[in-house]
Amino acid sequence: MAYTGPGVLDPMVEESANKTLLSTPTPQYIYSAAALKQEHDARVGGTIVYRRANALNSFPVPLPTDGSSRPPTSITATDISAKVVRYGDWTQLDEQTVMFNESAAIEMAADRLGDAMRKTEDQLLSALLSASATHIDAKKGGNGDIPTEFNADDNDIMTTMLLNANGNMFTAQVDATQNFATTAIRPAYLVMASTELVPDIQMADDFVSISAYGSYGSVFNGEWGNINNARILLSTQAPKNPNSSANANTTYEMAYVAKEAYGMIDQKAGEKRFIYHPAYLSDALEMSVTAGVKFYQGQALFNDAWAGVLNVTLNT
């Protein structure tokens, strides 16, 4: 009996392309959420200087009754500089890639380059805090390492440090509502940390998940929950340092910040741009197209008393 199988009548098309473009793993970009956004004018140099007036002491002693005065008080200030720097990346696509590819190659390039630009922006801010803020080792945990694992006591030490420096909190109190299992959330500073710390954060005393907030209106991108006066944002981009603890374990950096602790500065006329050059601009035979992104950015720690990094390990 004649049997027609795949080896007799092969399909002309062995594969077909699905129109769905699968998601690319993308981290949460959390470090720009706490940054003070500033803009630098064009044609005034590449460095911007900020000035902060220093506080004056109180004067509780009464003035003399004989008409004499007290010595004058000097007004002083602290200057902080930030240099605006140019960053960029690009890709080149052969005309055949654009012509024959089932996927929208230019759109894919634009999407990936745009995400890489956001990732770069966030990494620059993360690196600023890692390099410039004061580092404190967690000590209140019980895993026997230095630093120890994250816990609520060390969390409170960090927020108290910011409070003692008169740092302003980012959020006001969020009241509980009549919805089931909601709870009041205190005014809070922001904390940026690694997603790998989720088990330890959730085990900490007084942890409240965002699902128990009375209102979602003030939830930040990447926010996971709250512990006392700290709202915790998580990202896979948060710094970690392999083999750096006393027991050669990985340490993780949790950045605690008050308002205006640090800032990011954009350059006027140097804003974030997607740059596309069609084939007729590439070469004599118009054989390729290019796509790129470019931006200018500066960053600065405006007040080192309003930022701190808690070094922790995992509770293993």
Coordinates of C-alpha atoms in Angstrom, one line a residue:
M1 CA 0.0 0.0 0.0
A2 CA 1.4 3.4 -1.0
Y3 CA 2.0 5.6 2.1
T4 CA 2.7 9.3 1.8
G5 CA 4.8 10.4 4.7
P6 CA 7.0 13.3 5.6
G7 CA 10.0 11.8 3.7
V8 CA 7.9 11.5 0.6
L9 CA 6.2 14.9 0.6
D10 CA 8.2 17.3 2.7
P11 CA 6.8 20.6 3.7
M12 CA 8.1 23.6 1.8
V13 CA 8.3 25.6 5.0
E14 CA 10.0 23.9 7.9
E15 CA 9.6 26.8 10.3
S16 CA 7.2 29.7 10.7
A17 CA 7.7 32.9 12.7
N18 CA 5.2 33.8 15.4
K19 CA 4.2 37.4 15.4
T20 CA 4.5 37.7 19.2
L21 CA 7.8 39.2 20.3
L22 CA 8.7 37.6 23.7
S23 CA 9.5 39.8 26.7
T24 CA 13.1 40.7 27.4
P25 CA 14.1 40.5 31.1
T26 CA 14.1 44.0 32.4
P27 CA 15.1 45.2 35.9
Q28 CA 13.2 47.7 37.9
Y29 CA 14.9 51.1 37.7
I30 CA 14.7 52.4 41.3
Y31 CA 17.6 54.8 41.8
S32 CA 16.2 57.6 39.8
A33 CA 13.1 57.6 42.0
A34 CA 14.9 59.1 45.0
A35 CA 17.1 61.5 43.0
L36 CA 16.5 65.2 42.9
K37 CA 16.0 66.0 39.2
Q38 CA 18.0 69.0 37.9
E39 CA 18.7 70.6 34.5
H40 CA 22.0 72.2 33.4
D41 CA 21.8 75.2 31.0
A42 CA 23.6 74.9 27.7
R43 CA 26.7 77.1 26.9
V44 CA 27.6 77.7 30.5
G45 CA 30.4 75.0 30.9
G46 CA 30.2 71.4 31.7
T47 CA 30.3 71.6 35.5
I48 CA 27.4 72.8 37.6
V49 CA 28.0 74.0 41.2
Y50 CA 25.3 73.8 43.9
R51 CA 25.5 75.8 47.1
R52 CA 24.0 74.8 50.5
A53 CA 23.9 77.4 53.3
N54 CA 25.2 76.0 56.5
A55 CA 22.9 76.2 59.5
L56 CA 23.5 78.8 62.2
N57 CA 23.6 78.0 65.9
S58 CA 20.8 79.2 68.2
F59 CA 21.4 82.2 70.4
P60 CA 19.6 81.6 73.7
V61 CA 21.7 84.1 75.8
P62 CA 19.9 87.4 76.3
L63 CA 21.5 90.5 74.9
P64 CA 23.3 92.8 77.4
T65 CA 21.3 95.5 79.1
D66 CA 24.0 98.1 78.7
G67 CA 23.2 98.6 75.0
S68 CA 26.2 96.7 73.8
S69 CA 25.8 94.1 71.1
R70 CA 27.2 90.6 70.6
P71 CA 29.8 89.7 67.9
P72 CA 28.5 89.2 64.4
T73 CA 27.9 85.7 63.1
S74 CA 29.4 84.6 59.8
I75 CA 27.2 83.1 57.1
T76 CA 29.0 80.1 55.5
A77 CA 28.0 77.7 52.8
T78 CA 29.1 74.4 51.3
D79 CA 29.6 74.0 47.5
I80 CA 29.0 70.7 45.6
S81 CA 30.1 70.3 42.0
A82 CA 28.8 67.9 39.4
K83 CA 30.2 67.3 35.9
V84 CA 27.9 66.6 33.1
V85 CA 29.2 63.7 30.9
R86 CA 28.1 62.3 27.5
Y87 CA 27.0 58.7 27.1
G88 CA 25.8 56.7 24.1
D89 CA 25.6 53.5 22.2
W90 CA 24.5 52.4 18.7
T91 CA 24.0 49.5 16.4
Q92 CA 24.3 49.0 12.6
L93 CA 21.8 46.9 10.7
D94 CA 22.5 45.6 7.2
E95 CA 19.7 46.5 4.8
Q96 CA 19.0 42.8 4.3
T97 CA 18.4 42.4 8.0
V98 CA 15.7 45.1 7.8
M99 CA 14.4 43.9 4.4
F100 CA 14.2 40.1 5.1
N101 CA 13.6 39.8 8.8
E102 CA 10.1 38.8 10.0
S103 CA 10.6 40.9 13.2
A104 CA 10.6 44.7 13.0
A105 CA 14.3 45.1 13.4
I106 CA 14.4 48.8 13.7
E107 CA 11.7 48.8 16.4
M108 CA 13.5 46.1 18.2
A109 CA 16.8 48.0 18.1
A110 CA 15.0 51.2 19.4
D111 CA 13.4 49.3 22.3
R112 CA 16.6 47.6 23.4
L113 CA 18.7 50.7 23.1
G114 CA 16.1 52.7 25.1
D115 CA 16.2 50.1 27.9
A116 CA 20.0 50.1 27.9
M117 CA 19.9 53.9 28.3
R118 CA 17.6 53.6 31.3
K119 CA 19.8 50.9 32.8
T120 CA 22.9 53.1 32.3
E121 CA 21.2 56.1 34.0
D122 CA 20.2 53.9 37.0
Q123 CA 23.7 52.3 37.3
L124 CA 25.4 55.7 37.4
L125 CA 23.2 56.7 40.3
S126 CA 23.7 53.4 42.1
A127 CA 27.5 53.7 41.6
L128 CA 27.4 57.2 43.1
L129 CA 25.8 56.1 46.3
S130 CA 28.0 53.0 46.5
A131 CA 31.2 55.1 46.2
S132 CA 30.2 58.3 48.1
A133 CA 27.8 57.4 50.9
T134 CA 28.9 56.1 54.3
H135 CA 28.9 52.3 54.6
I136 CA 27.7 50.6 57.9
D137 CA 27.8 46.9 58.5
A138 CA 24.7 45.2 59.8
K139 CA 25.4 43.8 63.3
K140 CA 22.1 42.8 64.8
G141 CA 21.5 39.6 62.9
G142 CA 22.4 36.1 63.9
N143 CA 24.1 34.4 61.0
G144 CA 27.6 34.7 62.5
D145 CA 29.0 36.7 59.6
I146 CA 30.3 40.3 59.4
P147 CA 28.1 42.0 58.2
T148 CA 25.1 40.0 59.4
E149 CA 21.8 39.4 57.6
F150 CA 19.3 42.2 57.3
N151 CA 17.0 42.8 60.3
A152 CA 14.6 45.4 61.6
D153 CA 17.0 46.7 64.3
D154 CA 19.7 47.6 61.8
N155 CA 17.0 49.1 59.6
D156 CA 16.0 51.4 62.5
I157 CA 19.7 52.4 63.1
M158 CA 19.9 53.6 59.5
T159 CA 16.6 55.6 59.6
T160 CA 17.5 57.1 63.0
M161 CA 20.8 58.2 61.4
L162 CA 18.9 60.1 58.7
L163 CA 16.4 61.4 61.3
N164 CA 19.3 62.7 63.5
A165 CA 20.7 64.5 60.5
N166 CA 17.3 66.3 60.0
G167 CA 16.8 64.5 56.7
N168 CA 13.3 65.0 55.2
M169 CA 11.2 61.9 54.5
F170 CA 9.8 61.1 51.0
T171 CA 6.3 60.1 52.0
A172 CA 3.6 61.2 54.4
Q173 CA 1.7 58.7 56.5
V174 CA -0.6 56.4 54.6
D175 CA -3.7 55.7 56.8
A176 CA -5.3 52.3 57.0
T177 CA -8.7 51.9 55.2
Q178 CA -11.8 49.8 55.7
N179 CA -10.3 47.3 53.2
F180 CA -9.4 44.0 54.7
A181 CA -6.0 43.7 56.4
T182 CA -4.7 47.2 55.5
T183 CA -2.5 48.9 58.0
A184 CA -1.2 52.5 58.5
I185 CA 2.2 53.2 57.0
R186 CA 4.5 55.7 58.7
P187 CA 6.2 58.6 57.0
A188 CA 9.3 57.1 55.4
Y189 CA 12.7 57.4 53.8
L190 CA 13.5 55.3 50.7
V191 CA 15.7 52.2 50.6
M192 CA 17.1 50.7 47.4
A193 CA 18.2 47.0 47.6
S194 CA 18.7 43.8 45.8
T195 CA 15.9 41.4 44.9
E196 CA 18.0 38.6 46.4
L197 CA 17.2 40.0 49.9
V198 CA 13.4 39.3 49.6
P199 CA 13.4 36.4 52.1
D200 CA 15.3 38.3 54.8
I201 CA 13.3 41.5 54.3
Q202 CA 10.0 39.7 54.6
M203 CA 11.1 37.9 57.7
A204 CA 12.0 41.1 59.4
D205 CA 9.9 42.4 62.3
D206 CA 7.2 44.9 61.3
F207 CA 7.5 44.2 57.6
V208 CA 4.4 45.3 55.7
S209 CA 3.8 44.3 52.1
I210 CA 2.5 46.8 49.7
S211 CA -0.6 44.7 49.5
A212 CA -1.5 45.9 53.0
Y213 CA -1.1 49.6 52.2
G214 CA -4.3 51.6 52.7
S215 CA -3.6 53.3 49.4
Y216 CA -1.6 52.4 46.3
G217 CA -1.3 56.0 45.1
S218 CA 2.1 56.6 46.5
V219 CA 3.7 53.2 45.7
F220 CA 7.1 53.6 44.0
N221 CA 8.3 51.6 41.0
G222 CA 9.9 48.5 42.4
E223 CA 8.5 49.0 45.9
W224 CA 8.2 45.7 47.9
G225 CA 7.1 46.9 51.3
N226 CA 7.7 49.0 54.4
I227 CA 9.5 48.5 57.7
N228 CA 8.8 51.2 60.3
N229 CA 10.1 54.4 58.7
A230 CA 11.6 52.8 55.5
R231 CA 10.0 52.0 52.3
I232 CA 12.0 49.4 50.4
L233 CA 12.5 49.3 46.6
L234 CA 14.1 46.3 44.9
S235 CA 16.0 45.8 41.8
T236 CA 18.4 43.2 40.3
Q237 CA 20.8 46.1 39.6
A238 CA 21.5 46.8 43.3
P239 CA 25.2 46.5 44.1
K240 CA 26.5 43.3 45.6
N241 CA 30.1 42.3 46.3
P242 CA 31.1 38.6 46.1
N243 CA 33.4 37.1 48.7
S244 CA 33.6 40.3 50.7
S245 CA 32.2 39.3 54.1
A246 CA 34.2 38.0 57.0
N247 CA 33.1 34.5 56.0
A248 CA 33.8 35.1 52.3
N249 CA 30.1 35.5 51.5
T250 CA 28.5 38.0 49.2
T251 CA 27.6 41.3 50.7
Y252 CA 24.6 43.4 49.5
E253 CA 24.4 47.2 49.6
M254 CA 21.1 48.7 50.9
A255 CA 21.1 52.4 50.2
Y256 CA 19.1 54.5 52.7
V257 CA 18.3 58.1 51.5
A258 CA 16.4 61.2 52.6
K259 CA 15.0 63.8 50.2
E260 CA 17.7 65.7 48.3
A261 CA 20.4 63.4 49.4
Y262 CA 21.6 63.1 45.8
G263 CA 20.6 64.3 42.4
M264 CA 20.8 63.6 38.7
I265 CA 21.5 66.5 36.3
D266 CA 20.3 66.5 32.6
Q267 CA 21.9 68.8 30.1
K268 CA 19.7 71.2 28.1
A269 CA 20.2 70.5 24.4
G270 CA 21.7 67.2 25.4
E271 CA 18.5 65.4 26.4
K272 CA 18.0 61.7 25.9
R273 CA 17.7 61.0 22.2
F274 CA 17.1 58.1 19.8
I275 CA 19.1 58.7 16.6
Y276 CA 18.2 56.9 13.4
H277 CA 20.1 57.2 10.1
P278 CA 18.6 55.7 7.0
A279 CA 20.6 53.8 4.5
Y280 CA 21.3 56.7 2.2
L281 CA 23.4 58.3 4.9
S282 CA 25.5 55.2 5.5
D283 CA 27.7 54.6 2.5
A284 CA 27.9 54.9 -1.3
L285 CA 25.8 51.8 -1.8
E286 CA 23.3 52.5 0.9
M287 CA 23.8 49.1 2.5
S288 CA 23.0 49.7 6.1
V289 CA 21.0 51.7 8.6
T290 CA 22.1 52.8 12.1
A291 CA 20.2 53.3 15.3
G292 CA 21.6 54.9 18.5
V293 CA 20.9 56.6 21.8
K294 CA 22.8 59.4 23.4
F295 CA 22.4 61.5 26.6
Y296 CA 24.2 63.8 28.9
Q297 CA 24.1 63.2 32.7
G298 CA 25.8 64.3 35.9
Q299 CA 25.2 63.1 39.4
A300 CA 26.2 64.3 42.8
L301 CA 25.8 63.5 46.5
F302 CA 24.3 66.7 47.8
N303 CA 24.4 65.9 51.5
D304 CA 26.4 62.9 52.8
A305 CA 24.6 63.0 56.1
W306 CA 21.3 62.2 54.3
A307 CA 22.5 59.0 52.6
G308 CA 24.0 55.8 54.0
V309 CA 24.6 52.2 52.8
L310 CA 23.8 49.2 55.0
N311 CA 26.0 46.3 54.1
V312 CA 24.3 42.9 54.7
T313 CA 24.7 39.2 54.0
L314 CA 22.0 36.5 53.5
N315 CA 20.5 34.5 56.3
T316 CA 21.7 31.1 55.1

